[in-house]
PDB file of C-alpha atoms in Angstrom:
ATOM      1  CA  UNK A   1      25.349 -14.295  -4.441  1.00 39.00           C
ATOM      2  CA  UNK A   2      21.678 -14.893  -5.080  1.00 40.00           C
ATOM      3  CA  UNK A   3      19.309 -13.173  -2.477  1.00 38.00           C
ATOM      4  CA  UNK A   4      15.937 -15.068  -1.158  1.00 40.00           C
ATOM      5  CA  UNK A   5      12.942 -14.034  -2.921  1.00 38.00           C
ATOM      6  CA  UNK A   6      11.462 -13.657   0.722  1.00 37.00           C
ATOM      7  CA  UNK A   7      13.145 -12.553   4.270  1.00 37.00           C
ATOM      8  CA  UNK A   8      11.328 -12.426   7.125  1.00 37.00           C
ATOM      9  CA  UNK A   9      11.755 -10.329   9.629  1.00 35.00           C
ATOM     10  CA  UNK A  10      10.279  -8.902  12.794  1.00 33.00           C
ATOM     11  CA  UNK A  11       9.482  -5.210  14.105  1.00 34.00           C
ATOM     12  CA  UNK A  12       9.763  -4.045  17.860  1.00 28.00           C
ATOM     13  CA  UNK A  13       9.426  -0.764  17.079  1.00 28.00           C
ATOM     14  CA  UNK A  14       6.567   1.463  15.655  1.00 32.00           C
ATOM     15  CA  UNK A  15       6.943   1.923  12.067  1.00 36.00           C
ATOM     16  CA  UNK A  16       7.407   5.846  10.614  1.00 37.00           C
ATOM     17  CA  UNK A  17       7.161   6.850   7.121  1.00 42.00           C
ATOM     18  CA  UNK A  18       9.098   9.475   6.727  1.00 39.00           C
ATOM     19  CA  UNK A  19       7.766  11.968   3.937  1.00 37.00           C
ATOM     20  CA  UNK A  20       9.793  15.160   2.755  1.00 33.00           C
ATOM     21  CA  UNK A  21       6.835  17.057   2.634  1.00 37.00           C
ATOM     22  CA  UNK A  22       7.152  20.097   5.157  1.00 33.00           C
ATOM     23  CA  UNK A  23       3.311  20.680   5.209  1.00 41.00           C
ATOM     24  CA  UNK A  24       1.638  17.418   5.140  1.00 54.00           C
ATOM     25  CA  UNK A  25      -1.722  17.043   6.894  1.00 64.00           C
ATOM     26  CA  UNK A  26      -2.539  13.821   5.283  1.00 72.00           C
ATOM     27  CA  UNK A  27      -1.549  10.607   3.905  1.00 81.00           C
ATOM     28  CA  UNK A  28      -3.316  10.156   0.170  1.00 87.00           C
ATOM     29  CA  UNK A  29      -2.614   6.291  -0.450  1.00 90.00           C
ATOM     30  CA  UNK A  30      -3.910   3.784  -2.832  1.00 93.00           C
ATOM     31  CA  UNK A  31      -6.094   1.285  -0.825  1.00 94.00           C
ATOM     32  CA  UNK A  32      -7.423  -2.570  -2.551  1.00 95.00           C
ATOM     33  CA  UNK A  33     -10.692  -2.778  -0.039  1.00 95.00           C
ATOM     34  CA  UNK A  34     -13.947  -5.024  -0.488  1.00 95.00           C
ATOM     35  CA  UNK A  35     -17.599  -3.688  -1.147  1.00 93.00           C
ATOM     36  CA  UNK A  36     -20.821  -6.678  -1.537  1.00 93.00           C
ATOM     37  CA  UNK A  37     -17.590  -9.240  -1.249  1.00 94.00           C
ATOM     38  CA  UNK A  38     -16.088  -7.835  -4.301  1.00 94.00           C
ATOM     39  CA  UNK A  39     -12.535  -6.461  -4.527  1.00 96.00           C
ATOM     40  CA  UNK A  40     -12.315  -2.485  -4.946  1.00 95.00           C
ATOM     41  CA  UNK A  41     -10.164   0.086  -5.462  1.00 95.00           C
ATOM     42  CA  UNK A  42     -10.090   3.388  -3.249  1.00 93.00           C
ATOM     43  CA  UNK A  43      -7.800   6.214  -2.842  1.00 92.00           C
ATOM     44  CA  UNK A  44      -7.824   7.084   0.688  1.00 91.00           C
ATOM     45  CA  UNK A  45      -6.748   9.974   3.093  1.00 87.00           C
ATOM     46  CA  UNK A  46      -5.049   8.891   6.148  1.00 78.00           C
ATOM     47  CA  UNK A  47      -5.953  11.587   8.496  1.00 61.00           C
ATOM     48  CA  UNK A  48      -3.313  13.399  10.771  1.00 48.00           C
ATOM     49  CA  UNK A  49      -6.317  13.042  13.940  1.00 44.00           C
ATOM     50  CA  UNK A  50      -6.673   9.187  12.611  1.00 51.00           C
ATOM     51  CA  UNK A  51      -3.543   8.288  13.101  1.00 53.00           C
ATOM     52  CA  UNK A  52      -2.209   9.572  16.356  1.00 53.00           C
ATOM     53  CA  UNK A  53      -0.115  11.552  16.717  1.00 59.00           C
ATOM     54  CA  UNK A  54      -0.603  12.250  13.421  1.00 65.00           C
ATOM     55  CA  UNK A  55       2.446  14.201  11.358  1.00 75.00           C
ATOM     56  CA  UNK A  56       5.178  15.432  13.443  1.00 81.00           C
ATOM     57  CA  UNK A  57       8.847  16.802  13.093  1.00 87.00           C
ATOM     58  CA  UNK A  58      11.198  13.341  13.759  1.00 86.00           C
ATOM     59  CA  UNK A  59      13.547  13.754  16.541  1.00 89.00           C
ATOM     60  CA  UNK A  60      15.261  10.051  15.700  1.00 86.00           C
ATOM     61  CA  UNK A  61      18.882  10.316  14.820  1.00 89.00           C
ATOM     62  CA  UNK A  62      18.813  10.152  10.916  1.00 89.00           C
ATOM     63  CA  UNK A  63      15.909  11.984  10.136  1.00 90.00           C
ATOM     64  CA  UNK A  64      15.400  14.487  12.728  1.00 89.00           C
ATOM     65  CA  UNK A  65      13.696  17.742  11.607  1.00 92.00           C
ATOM     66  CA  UNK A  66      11.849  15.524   8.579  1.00 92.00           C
ATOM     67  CA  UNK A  67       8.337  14.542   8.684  1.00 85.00           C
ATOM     68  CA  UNK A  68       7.232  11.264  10.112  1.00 81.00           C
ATOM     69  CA  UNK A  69       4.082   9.970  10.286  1.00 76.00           C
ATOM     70  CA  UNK A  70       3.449   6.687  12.940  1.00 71.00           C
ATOM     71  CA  UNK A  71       1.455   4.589  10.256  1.00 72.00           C
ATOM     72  CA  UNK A  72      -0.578   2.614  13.552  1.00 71.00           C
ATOM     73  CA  UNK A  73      -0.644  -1.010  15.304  1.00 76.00           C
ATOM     74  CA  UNK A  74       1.750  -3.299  13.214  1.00 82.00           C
ATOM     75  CA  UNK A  75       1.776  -7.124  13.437  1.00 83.00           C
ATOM     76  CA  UNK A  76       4.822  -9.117  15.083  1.00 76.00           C
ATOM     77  CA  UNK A  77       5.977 -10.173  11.367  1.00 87.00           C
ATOM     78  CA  UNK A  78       6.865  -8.690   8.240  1.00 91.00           C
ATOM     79  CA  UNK A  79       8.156  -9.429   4.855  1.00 94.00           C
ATOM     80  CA  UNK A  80      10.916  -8.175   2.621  1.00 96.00           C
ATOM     81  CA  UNK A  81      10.118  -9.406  -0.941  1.00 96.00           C
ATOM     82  CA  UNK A  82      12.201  -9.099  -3.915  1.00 98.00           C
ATOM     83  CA  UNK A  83      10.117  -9.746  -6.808  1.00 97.00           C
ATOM     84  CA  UNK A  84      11.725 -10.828 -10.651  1.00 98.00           C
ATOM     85  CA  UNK A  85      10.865  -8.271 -14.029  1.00 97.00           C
ATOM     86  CA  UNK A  86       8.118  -9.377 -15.277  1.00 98.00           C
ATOM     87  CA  UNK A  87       6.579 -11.469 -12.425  1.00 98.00           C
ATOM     88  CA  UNK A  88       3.085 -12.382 -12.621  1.00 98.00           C
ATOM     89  CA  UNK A  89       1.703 -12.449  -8.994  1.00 97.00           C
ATOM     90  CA  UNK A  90      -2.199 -13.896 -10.775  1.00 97.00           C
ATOM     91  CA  UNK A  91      -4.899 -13.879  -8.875  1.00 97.00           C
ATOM     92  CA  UNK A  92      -4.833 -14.319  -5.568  1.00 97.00           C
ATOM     93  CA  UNK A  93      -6.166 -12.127  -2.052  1.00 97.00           C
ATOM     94  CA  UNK A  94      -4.465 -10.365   0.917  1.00 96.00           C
ATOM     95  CA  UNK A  95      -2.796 -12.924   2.766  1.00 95.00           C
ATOM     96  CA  UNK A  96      -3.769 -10.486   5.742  1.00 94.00           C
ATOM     97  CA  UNK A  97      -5.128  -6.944   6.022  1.00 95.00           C
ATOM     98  CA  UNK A  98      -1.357  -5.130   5.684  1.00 94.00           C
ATOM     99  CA  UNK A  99       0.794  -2.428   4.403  1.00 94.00           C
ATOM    100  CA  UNK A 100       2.404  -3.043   1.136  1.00 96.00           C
ATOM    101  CA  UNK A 101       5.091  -0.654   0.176  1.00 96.00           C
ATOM    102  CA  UNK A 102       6.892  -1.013  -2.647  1.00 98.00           C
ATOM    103  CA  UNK A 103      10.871   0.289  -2.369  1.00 98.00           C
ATOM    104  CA  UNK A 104      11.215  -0.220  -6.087  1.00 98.00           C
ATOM    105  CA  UNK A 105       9.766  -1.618  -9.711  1.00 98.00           C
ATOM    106  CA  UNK A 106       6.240  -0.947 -10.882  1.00 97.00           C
ATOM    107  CA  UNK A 107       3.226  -3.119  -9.820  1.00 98.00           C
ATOM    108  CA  UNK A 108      -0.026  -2.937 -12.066  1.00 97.00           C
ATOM    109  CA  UNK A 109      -3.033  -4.341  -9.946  1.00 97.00           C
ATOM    110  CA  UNK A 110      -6.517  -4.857 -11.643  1.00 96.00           C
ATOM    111  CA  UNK A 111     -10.015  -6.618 -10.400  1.00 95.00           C
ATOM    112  CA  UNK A 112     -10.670  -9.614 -12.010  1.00 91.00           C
ATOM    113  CA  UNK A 113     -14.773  -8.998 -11.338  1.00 74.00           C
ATOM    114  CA  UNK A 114     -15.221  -6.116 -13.246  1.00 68.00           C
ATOM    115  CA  UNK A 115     -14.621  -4.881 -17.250  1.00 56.00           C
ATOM    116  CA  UNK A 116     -13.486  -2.212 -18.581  1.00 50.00           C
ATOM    117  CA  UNK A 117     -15.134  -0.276 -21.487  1.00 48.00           C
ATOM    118  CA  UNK A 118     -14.097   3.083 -20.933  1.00 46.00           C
ATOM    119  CA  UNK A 119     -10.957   5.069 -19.753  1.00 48.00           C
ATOM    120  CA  UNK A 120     -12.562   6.482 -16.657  1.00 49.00           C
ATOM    121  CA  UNK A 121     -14.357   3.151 -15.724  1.00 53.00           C
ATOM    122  CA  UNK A 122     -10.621   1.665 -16.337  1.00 63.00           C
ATOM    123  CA  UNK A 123      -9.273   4.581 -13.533  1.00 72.00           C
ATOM    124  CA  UNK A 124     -11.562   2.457 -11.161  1.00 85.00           C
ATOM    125  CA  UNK A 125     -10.354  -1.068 -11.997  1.00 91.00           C
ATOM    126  CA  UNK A 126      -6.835  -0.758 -12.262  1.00 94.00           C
ATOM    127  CA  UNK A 127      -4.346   1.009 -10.174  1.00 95.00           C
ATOM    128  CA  UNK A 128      -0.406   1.233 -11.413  1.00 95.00           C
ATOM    129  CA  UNK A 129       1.909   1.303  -8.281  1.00 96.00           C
ATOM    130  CA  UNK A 130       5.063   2.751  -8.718  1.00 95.00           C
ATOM    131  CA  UNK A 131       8.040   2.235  -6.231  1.00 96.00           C
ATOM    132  CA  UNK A 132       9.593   4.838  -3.932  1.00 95.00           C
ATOM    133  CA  UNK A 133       8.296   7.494  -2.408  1.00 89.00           C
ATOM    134  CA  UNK A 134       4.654   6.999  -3.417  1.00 90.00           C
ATOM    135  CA  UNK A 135       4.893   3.251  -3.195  1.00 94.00           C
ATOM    136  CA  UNK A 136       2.495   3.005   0.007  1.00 93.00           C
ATOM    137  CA  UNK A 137      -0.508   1.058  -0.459  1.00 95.00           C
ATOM    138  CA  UNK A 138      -3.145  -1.128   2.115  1.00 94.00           C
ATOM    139  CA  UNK A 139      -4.647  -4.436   0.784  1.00 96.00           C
ATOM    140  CA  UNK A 140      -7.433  -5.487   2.751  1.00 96.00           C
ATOM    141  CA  UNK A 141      -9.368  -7.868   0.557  1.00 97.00           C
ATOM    142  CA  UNK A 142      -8.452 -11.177   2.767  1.00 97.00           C
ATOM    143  CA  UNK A 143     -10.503 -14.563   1.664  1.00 97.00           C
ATOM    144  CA  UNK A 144     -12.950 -13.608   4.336  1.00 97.00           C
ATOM    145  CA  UNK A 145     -14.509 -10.141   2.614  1.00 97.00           C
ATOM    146  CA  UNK A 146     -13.475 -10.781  -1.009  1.00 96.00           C
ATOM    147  CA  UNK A 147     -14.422 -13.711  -2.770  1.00 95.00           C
ATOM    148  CA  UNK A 148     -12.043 -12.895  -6.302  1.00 94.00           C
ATOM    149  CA  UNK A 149      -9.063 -10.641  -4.852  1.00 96.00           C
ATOM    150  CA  UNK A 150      -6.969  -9.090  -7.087  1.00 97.00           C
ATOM    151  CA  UNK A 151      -4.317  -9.667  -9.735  1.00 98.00           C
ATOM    152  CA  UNK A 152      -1.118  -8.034  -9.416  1.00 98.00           C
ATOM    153  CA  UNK A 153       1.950  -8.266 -12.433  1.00 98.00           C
ATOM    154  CA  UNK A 154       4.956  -6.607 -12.000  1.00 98.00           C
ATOM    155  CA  UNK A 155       5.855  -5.494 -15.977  1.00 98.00           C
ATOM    156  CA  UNK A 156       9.298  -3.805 -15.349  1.00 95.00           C
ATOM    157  CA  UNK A 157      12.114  -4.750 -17.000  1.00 97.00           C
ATOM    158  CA  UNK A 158      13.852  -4.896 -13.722  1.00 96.00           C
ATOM    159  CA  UNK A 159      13.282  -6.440  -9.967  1.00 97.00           C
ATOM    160  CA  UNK A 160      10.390  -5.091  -8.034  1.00 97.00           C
ATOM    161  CA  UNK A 161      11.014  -5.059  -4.394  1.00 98.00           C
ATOM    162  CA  UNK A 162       8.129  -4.703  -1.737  1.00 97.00           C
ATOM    163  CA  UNK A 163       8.069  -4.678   1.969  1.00 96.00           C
ATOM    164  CA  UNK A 164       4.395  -6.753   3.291  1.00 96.00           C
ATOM    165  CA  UNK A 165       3.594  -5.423   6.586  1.00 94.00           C
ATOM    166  CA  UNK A 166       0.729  -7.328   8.399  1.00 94.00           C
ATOM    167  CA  UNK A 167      -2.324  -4.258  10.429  1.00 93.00           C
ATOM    168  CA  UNK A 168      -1.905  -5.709  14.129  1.00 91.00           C
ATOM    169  CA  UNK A 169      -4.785  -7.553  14.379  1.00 87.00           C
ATOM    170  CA  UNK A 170      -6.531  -6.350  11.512  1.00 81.00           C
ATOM    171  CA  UNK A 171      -6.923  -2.719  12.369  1.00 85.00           C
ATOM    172  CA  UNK A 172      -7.476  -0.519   9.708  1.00 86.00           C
ATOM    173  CA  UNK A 173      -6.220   3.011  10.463  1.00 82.00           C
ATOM    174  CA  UNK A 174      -8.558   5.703  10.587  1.00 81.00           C
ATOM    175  CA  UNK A 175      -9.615   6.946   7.272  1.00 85.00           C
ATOM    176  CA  UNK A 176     -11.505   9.470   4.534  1.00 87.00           C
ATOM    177  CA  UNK A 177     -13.015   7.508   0.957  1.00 89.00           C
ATOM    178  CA  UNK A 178     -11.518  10.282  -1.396  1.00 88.00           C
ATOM    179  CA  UNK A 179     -13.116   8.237  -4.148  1.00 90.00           C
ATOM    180  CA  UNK A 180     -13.365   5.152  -6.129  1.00 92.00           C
ATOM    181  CA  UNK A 181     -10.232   3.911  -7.934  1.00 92.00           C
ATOM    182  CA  UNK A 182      -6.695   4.828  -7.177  1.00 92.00           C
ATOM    183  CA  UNK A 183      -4.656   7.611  -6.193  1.00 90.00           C
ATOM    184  CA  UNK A 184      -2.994   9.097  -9.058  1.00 84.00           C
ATOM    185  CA  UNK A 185      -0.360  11.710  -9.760  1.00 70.00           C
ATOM    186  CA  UNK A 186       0.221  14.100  -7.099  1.00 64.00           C
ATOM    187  CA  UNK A 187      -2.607  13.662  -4.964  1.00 67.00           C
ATOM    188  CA  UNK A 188      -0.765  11.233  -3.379  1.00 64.00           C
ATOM    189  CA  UNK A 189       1.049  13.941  -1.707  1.00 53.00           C
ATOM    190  CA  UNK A 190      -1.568  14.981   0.774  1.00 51.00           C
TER     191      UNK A 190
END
């Protein structure tokens, strides 16, 4: 049986993500944002006061006593997205300001406005996404802010799976600028 490369699907309820991290106090995540109408990378901290209530033991059956964190206003529609190896997404913007989180596969996003001529300059124009548990990131560089976007390939050998979940009306949670570029390695972690 050969799935859909797209399901749609709506949430009613708020949206957790549910992190095994005991001590948590914020959410470092990988963010493609827009600075002079350019495309940028950022690695952001979501903070616990930013996004209310902030991290808090789950009492829902499944995951009670875990960490959950309510990641904030969600739009009416989201996407489940199961994406082939070696897909190349080109260039293209946000559809919307929204969650991406990737369940699976690796997703290498760069900037087409900028070059590269150094290592740490190439930290700030590329960001490599790798599914699971540190697969959360926000794209917010709709047509409107960002006249290039991004480009996004997918260069596992095996499916990439993502889950596009539109900010209710283009809210952007509350947030601190760590720095330019992405999050890497464990910072990701809070």
């Amino acid at each position: 049986m050969r799935l859909p490369s797209i399901l749609p699907f709506s949430f009613s309820l708020t949206l957790f993500l549910t992190l095994t991290l005991a001590s948590a106090n914020t959410l470092n995540i990988t963010v493609i944002n827009t600075h002079n109408n350019h495309s940028t990378l950022e690695c952001w901290a979501l903070e616990c006061w930013a996004l209310e209530p902030g991290f808090q033991s789950s009492t829902q059956a499944g995951t009670s006593g875990t960490q959950a964190l309510n990641l904030g206003p969600i739009g009416s529609n989201a996407s489940y997205t199961v994406l082939p190896a070696g897909f190349d997404g080109g260039r293209h913007n946000a559809p919307a300001k929204q969650w991406v989180i990737f369940l699976t596969g690796l997703a290498h996003i760069t900037l087409p406005n900028t070059t590269t001529t150094s290592s740490s300059s190439s930290s700030k124009t590329e960001a490599w996404i790798t599914g699971g548990k540190h697969g959360a990131i926000l794209t917010l560089d709709t047509p409107d802010v960002s006249t290039w976007g991004h480009i996004t390939k997918y260069p596992s050998d095996q499916e990439t799976v993502a889950l596009q979940i539109p900010l209710k009306e283009g809210e952007v949670p509350g947030h601190v600028v760590l720095y330019e570029g992405g999050c890497v390695g464990e910072e990701v972690d809070g």
